[in-house]
PDB file of C-alpha atoms and ligand atoms in Angstrom:
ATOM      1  CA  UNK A 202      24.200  10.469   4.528  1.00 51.00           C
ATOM      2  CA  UNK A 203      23.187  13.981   4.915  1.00 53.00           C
ATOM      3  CA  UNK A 204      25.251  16.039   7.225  1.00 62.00           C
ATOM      4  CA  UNK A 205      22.486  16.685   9.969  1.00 84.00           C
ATOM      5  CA  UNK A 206      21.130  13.088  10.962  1.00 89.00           C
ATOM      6  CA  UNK A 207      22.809  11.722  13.672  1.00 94.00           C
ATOM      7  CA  UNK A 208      22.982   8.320  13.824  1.00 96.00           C
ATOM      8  CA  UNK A 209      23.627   7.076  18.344  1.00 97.00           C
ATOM      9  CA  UNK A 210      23.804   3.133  19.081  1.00 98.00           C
ATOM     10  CA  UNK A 211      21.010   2.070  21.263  1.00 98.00           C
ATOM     11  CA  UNK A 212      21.583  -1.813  20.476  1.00 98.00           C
ATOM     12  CA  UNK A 213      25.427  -3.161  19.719  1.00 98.00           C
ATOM     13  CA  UNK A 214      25.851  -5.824  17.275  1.00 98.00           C
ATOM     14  CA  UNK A 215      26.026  -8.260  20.436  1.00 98.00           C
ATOM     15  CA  UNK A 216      23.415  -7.815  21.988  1.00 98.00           C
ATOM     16  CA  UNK A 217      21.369  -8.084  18.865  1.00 98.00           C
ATOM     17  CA  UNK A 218      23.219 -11.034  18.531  1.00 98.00           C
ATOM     18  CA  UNK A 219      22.489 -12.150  21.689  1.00 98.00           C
ATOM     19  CA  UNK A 220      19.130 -11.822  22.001  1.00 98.00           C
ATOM     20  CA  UNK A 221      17.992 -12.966  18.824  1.00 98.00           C
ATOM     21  CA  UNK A 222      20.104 -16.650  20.041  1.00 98.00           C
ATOM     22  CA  UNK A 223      17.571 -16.149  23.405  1.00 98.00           C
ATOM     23  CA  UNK A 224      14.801 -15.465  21.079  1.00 98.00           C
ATOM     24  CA  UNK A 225      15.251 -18.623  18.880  1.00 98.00           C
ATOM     25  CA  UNK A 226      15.633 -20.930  22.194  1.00 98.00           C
ATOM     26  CA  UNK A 227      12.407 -19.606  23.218  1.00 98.00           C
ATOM     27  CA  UNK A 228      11.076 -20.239  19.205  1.00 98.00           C
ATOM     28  CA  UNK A 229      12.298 -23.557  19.507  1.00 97.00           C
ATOM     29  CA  UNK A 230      10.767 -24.740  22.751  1.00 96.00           C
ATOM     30  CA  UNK A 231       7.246 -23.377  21.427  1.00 97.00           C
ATOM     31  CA  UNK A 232       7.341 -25.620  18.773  1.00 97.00           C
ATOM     32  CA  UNK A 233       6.492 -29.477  19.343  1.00 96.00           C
ATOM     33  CA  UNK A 234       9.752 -31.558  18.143  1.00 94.00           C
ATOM     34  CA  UNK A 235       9.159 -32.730  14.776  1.00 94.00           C
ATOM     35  CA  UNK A 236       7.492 -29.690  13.558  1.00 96.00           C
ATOM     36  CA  UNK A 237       8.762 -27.633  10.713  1.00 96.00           C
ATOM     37  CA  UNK A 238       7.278 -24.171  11.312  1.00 98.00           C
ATOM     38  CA  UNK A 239       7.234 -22.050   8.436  1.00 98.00           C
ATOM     39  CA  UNK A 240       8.523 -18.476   8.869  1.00 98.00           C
ATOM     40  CA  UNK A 241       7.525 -15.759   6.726  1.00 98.00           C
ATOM     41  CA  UNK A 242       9.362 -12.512   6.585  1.00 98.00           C
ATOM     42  CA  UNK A 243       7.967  -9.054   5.572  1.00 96.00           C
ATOM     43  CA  UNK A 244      10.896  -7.162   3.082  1.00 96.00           C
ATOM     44  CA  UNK A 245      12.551  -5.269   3.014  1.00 95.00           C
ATOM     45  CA  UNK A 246      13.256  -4.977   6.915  1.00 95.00           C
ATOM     46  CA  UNK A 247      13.421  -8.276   8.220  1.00 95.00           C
ATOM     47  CA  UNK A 248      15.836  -9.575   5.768  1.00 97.00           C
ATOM     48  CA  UNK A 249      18.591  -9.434   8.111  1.00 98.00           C
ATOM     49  CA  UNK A 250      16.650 -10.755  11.260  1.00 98.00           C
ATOM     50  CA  UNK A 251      15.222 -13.944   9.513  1.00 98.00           C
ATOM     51  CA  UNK A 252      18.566 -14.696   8.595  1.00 98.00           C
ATOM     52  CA  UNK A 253      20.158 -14.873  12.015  1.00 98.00           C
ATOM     53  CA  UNK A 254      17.535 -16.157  12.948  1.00 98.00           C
ATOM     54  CA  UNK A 255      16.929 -19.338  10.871  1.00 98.00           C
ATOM     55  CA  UNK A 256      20.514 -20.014  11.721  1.00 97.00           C
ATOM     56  CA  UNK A 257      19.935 -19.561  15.561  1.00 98.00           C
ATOM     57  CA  UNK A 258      16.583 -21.812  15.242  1.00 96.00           C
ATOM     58  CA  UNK A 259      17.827 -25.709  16.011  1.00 87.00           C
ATOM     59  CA  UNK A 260      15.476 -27.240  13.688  1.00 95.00           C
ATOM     60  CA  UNK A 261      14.060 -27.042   9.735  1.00 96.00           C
ATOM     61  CA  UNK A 262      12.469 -24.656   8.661  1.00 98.00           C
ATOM     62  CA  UNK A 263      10.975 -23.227   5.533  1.00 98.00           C
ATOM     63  CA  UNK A 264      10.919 -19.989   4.479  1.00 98.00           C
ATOM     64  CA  UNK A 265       8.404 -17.267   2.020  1.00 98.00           C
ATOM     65  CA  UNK A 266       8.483 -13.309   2.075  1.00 98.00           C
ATOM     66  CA  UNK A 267       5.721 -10.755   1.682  1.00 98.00           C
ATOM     67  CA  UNK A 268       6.496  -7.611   0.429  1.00 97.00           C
ATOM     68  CA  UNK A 269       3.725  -4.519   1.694  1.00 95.00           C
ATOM     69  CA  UNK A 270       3.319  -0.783   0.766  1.00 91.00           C
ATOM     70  CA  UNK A 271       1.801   1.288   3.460  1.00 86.00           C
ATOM     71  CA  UNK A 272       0.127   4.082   1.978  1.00 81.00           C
ATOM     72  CA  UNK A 273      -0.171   6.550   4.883  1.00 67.00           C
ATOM     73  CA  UNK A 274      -3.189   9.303   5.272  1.00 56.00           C
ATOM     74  CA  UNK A 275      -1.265  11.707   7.848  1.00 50.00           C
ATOM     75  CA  UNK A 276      -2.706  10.130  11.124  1.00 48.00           C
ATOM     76  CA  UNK A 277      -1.543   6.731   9.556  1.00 50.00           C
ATOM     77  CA  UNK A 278      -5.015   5.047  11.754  1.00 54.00           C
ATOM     78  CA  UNK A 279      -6.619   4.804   8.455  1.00 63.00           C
ATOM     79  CA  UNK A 280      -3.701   3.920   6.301  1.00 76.00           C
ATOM     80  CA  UNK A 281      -4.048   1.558   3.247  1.00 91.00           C
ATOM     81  CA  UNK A 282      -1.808  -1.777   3.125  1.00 93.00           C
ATOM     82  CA  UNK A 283      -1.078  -3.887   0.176  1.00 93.00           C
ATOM     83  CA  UNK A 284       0.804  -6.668  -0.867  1.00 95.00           C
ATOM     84  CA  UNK A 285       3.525  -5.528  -3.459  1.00 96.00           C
ATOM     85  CA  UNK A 286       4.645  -9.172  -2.997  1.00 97.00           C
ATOM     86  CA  UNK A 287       2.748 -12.130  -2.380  1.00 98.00           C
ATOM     87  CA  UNK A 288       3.879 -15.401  -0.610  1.00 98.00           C
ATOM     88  CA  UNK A 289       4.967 -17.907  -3.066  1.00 98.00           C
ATOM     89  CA  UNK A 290       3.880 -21.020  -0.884  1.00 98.00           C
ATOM     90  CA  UNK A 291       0.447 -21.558   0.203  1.00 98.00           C
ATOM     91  CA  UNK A 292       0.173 -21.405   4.304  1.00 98.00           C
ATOM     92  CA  UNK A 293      -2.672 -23.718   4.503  1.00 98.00           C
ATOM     93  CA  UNK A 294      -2.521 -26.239   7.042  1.00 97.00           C
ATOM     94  CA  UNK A 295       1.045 -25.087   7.730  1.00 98.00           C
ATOM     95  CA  UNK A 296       2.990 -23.842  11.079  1.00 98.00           C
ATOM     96  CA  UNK A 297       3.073 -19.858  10.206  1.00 98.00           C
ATOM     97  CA  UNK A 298       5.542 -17.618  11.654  1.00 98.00           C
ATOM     98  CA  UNK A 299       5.427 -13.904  11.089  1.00 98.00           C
ATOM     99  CA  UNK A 300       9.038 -12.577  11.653  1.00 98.00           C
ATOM    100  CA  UNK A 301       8.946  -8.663  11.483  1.00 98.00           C
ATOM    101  CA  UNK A 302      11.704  -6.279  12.077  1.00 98.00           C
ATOM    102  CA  UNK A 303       9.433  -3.865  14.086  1.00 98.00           C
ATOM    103  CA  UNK A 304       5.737  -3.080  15.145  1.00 97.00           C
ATOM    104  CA  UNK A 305       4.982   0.372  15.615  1.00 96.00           C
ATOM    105  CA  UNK A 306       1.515   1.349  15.438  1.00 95.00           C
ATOM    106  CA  UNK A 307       0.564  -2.396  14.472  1.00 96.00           C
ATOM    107  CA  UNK A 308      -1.130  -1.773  11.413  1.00 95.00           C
ATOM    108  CA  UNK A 309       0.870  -3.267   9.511  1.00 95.00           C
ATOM    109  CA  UNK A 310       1.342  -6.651  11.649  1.00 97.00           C
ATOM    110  CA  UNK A 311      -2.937  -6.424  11.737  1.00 97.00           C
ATOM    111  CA  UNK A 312      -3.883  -6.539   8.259  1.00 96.00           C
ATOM    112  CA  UNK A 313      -0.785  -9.605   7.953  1.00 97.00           C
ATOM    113  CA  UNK A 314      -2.529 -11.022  10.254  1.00 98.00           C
ATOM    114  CA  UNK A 315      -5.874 -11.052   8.767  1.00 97.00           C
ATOM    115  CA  UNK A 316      -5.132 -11.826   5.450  1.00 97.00           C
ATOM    116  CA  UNK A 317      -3.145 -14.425   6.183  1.00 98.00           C
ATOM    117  CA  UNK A 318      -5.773 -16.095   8.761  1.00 98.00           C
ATOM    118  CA  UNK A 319      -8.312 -15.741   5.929  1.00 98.00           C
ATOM    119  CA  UNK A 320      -5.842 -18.639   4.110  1.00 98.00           C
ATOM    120  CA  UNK A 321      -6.387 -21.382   7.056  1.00 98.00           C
ATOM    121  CA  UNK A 322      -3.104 -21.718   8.576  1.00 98.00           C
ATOM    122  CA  UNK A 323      -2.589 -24.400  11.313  1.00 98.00           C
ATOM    123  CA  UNK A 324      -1.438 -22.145  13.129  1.00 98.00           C
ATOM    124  CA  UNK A 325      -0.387 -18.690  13.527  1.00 98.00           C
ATOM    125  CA  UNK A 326       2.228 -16.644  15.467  1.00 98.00           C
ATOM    126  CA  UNK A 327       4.260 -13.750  15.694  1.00 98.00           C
ATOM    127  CA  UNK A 328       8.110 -12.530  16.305  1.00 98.00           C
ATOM    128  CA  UNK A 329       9.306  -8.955  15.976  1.00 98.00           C
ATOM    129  CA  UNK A 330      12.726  -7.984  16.761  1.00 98.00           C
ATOM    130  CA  UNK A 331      12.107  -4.486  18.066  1.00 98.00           C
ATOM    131  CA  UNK A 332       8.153  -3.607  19.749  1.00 98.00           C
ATOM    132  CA  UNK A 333       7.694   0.318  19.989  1.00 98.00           C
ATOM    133  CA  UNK A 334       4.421  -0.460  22.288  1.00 97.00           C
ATOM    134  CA  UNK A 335       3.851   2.947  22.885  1.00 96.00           C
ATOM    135  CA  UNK A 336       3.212   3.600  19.312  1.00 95.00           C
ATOM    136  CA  UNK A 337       0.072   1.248  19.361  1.00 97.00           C
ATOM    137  CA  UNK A 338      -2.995   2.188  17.656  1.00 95.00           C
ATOM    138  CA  UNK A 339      -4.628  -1.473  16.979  1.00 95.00           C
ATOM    139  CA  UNK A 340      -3.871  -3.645  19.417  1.00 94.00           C
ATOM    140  CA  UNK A 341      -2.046  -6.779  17.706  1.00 96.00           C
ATOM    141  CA  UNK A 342      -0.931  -9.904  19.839  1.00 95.00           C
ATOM    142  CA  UNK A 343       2.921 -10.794  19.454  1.00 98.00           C
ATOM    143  CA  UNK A 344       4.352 -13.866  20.773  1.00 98.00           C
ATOM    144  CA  UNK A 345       7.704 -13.284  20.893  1.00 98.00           C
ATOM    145  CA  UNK A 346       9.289  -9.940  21.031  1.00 98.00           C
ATOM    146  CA  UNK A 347      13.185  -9.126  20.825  1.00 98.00           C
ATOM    147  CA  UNK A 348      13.217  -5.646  22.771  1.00 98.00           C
ATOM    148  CA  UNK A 349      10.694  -3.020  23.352  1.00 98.00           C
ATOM    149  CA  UNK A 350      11.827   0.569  22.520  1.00 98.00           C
ATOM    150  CA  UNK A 351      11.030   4.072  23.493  1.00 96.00           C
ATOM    151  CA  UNK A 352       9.028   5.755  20.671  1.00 96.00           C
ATOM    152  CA  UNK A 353      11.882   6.566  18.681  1.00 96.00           C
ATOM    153  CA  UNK A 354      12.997   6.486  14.783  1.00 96.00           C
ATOM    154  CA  UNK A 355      15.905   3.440  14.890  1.00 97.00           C
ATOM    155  CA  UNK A 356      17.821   2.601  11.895  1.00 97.00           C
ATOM    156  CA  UNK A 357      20.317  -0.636  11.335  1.00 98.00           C
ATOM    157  CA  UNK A 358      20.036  -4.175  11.099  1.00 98.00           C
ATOM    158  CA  UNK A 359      17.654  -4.420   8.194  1.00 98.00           C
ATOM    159  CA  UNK A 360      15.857  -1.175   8.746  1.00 97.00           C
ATOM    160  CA  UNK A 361      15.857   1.669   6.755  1.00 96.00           C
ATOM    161  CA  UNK A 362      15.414   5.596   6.566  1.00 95.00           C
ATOM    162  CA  UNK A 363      14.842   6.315   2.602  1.00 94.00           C
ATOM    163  CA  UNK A 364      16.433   2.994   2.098  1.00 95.00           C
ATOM    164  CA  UNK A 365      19.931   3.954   3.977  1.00 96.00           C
ATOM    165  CA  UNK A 366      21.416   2.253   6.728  1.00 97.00           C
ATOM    166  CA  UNK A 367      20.108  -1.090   6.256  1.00 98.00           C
ATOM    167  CA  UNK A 368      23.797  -2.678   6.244  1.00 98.00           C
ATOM    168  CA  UNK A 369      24.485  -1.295   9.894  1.00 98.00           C
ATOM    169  CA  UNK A 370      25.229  -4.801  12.163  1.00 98.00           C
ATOM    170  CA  UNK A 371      23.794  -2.461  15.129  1.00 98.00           C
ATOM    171  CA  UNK A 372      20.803  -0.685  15.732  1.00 98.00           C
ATOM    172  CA  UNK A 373      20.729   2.929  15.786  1.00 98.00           C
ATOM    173  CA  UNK A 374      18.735   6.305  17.423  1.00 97.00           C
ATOM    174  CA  UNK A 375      18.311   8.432  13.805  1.00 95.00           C
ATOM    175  CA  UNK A 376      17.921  12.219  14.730  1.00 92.00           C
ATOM    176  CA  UNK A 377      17.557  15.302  12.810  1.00 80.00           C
ATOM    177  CA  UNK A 378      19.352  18.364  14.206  1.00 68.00           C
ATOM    178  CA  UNK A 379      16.915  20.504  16.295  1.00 65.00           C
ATOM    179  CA  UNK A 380      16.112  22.848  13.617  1.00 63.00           C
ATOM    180  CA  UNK A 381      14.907  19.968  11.334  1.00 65.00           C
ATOM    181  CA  UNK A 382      11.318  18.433  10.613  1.00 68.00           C
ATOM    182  CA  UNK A 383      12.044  15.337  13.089  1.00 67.00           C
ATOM    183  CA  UNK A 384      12.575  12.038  11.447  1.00 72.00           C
ATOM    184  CA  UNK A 385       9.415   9.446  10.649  1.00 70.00           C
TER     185      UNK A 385
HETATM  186  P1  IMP B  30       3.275  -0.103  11.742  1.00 57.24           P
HETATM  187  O1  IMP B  30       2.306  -0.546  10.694  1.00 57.24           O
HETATM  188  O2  IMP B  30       3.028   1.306  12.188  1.00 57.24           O
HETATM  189  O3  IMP B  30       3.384  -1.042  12.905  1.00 57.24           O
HETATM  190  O4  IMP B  30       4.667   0.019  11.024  1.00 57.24           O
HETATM  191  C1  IMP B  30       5.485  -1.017  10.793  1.00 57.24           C
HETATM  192  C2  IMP B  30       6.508  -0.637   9.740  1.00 57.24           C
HETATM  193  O5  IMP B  30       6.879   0.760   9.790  1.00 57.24           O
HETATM  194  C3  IMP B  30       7.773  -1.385   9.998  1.00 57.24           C
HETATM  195  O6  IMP B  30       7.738  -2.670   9.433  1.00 57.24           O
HETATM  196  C4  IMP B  30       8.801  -0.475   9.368  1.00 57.24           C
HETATM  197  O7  IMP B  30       8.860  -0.710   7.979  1.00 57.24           O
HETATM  198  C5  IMP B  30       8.273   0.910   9.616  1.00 57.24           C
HETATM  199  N1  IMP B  30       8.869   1.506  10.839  1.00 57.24           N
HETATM  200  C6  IMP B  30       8.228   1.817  11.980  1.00 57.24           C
HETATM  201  N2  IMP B  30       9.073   2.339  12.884  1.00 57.24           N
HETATM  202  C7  IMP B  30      10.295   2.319  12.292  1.00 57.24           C
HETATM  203  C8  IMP B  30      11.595   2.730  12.734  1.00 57.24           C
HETATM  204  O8  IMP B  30      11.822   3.213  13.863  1.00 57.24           O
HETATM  205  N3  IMP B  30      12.606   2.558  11.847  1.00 57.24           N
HETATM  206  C9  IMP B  30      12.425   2.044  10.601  1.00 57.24           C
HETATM  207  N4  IMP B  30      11.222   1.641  10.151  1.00 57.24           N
HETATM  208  C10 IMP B  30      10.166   1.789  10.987  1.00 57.24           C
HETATM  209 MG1   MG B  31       8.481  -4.358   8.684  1.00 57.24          MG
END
């Protein structure tokens, strides 16, 4: 870690822990009994979510990842998203739920979407730990969220800056000092 990024706690390990227990009851209870939904996670962020998660949820599951590169064009309305890793199960016919570690502009969470409607899923829903809502730029439904954030770079728990801080069991602020390009 470089000296001048700060890292400040804005979620402790408990809560986290806490609300993704809440977030599973309220996963659960969506789901008719006897229902196996399927949960796809996008990589590398989510890792960490999906697998509290799955252990929170009081039912089977199955489980695929997606990997996606984001190549950005400045503004980032117009970026271009592709799959660096496909799903390895098919989704037709089949209970899908999206578990992301964060929607920020929505991009990202809008182009899963659509490709993976395109493959005839049963059905088709969302859950993303952290929503920065302010951030939107394409407005993408999400049926479950964890906790909505102030427009600010966060770090822990899965998620990254240039692949550091992943292993954090909390969620994090990341600054720059004041003098520095600020961090996205
Ligand atoms: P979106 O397409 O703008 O919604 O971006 C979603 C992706 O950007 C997330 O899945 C993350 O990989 C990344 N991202 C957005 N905000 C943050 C953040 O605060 N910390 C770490 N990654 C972020
Ligand atoms: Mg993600």
């Amino acid at each position: 870690m470089s000296a001048e990024l700060t890292l400040t706690v804005l979620l402790t390990a408990d809560q986290v822990h806490d609300r993704v227990r809440a977030l599973a009851a309220e996963i659960n209870t969506s789901y008719p009994t006897g229902l196996d939904p399927h949960l796809v996670s996008v990589l590398k962020g989510g890792f960490i979510f999906l697998a509290d998660l799955v252990r929170a949820l009081d039912r089977p599951v199955t489980i695929d990842f997606v990997a996606i590169a984001s190549y950005g064009s400045g503004t980032r309305s117009s970026s271009v998203i592709t799959l660096t890793k496909d799903l390895e199960i098919g989704i037709a016919d089949r209970d899908v739920l999206i578990v992301e570690d964060i929607v920020d502009t929505g991009q990202t969470l809008s182009w899963l979407l659509d490709s993976f409607r395109a493959r005839h899923p049963r059905s088709l829903r969302t859950v993303s730990l952290l929503d920065k809502r302010s951030r939107r730029t394409v407005e993408v439904g999400i049926e479950h969220v964890g906790f909505t954030i102030e427009d600010r770079f966060v770090v822990g728990y899965g998620l990254d800056y240039a692949e550091q801080f992943r292993h954090l069991p909390y969620l994090a602020v990341l600054d720059r000092a004041p003098t520095d390009k600020p961090v996205r």
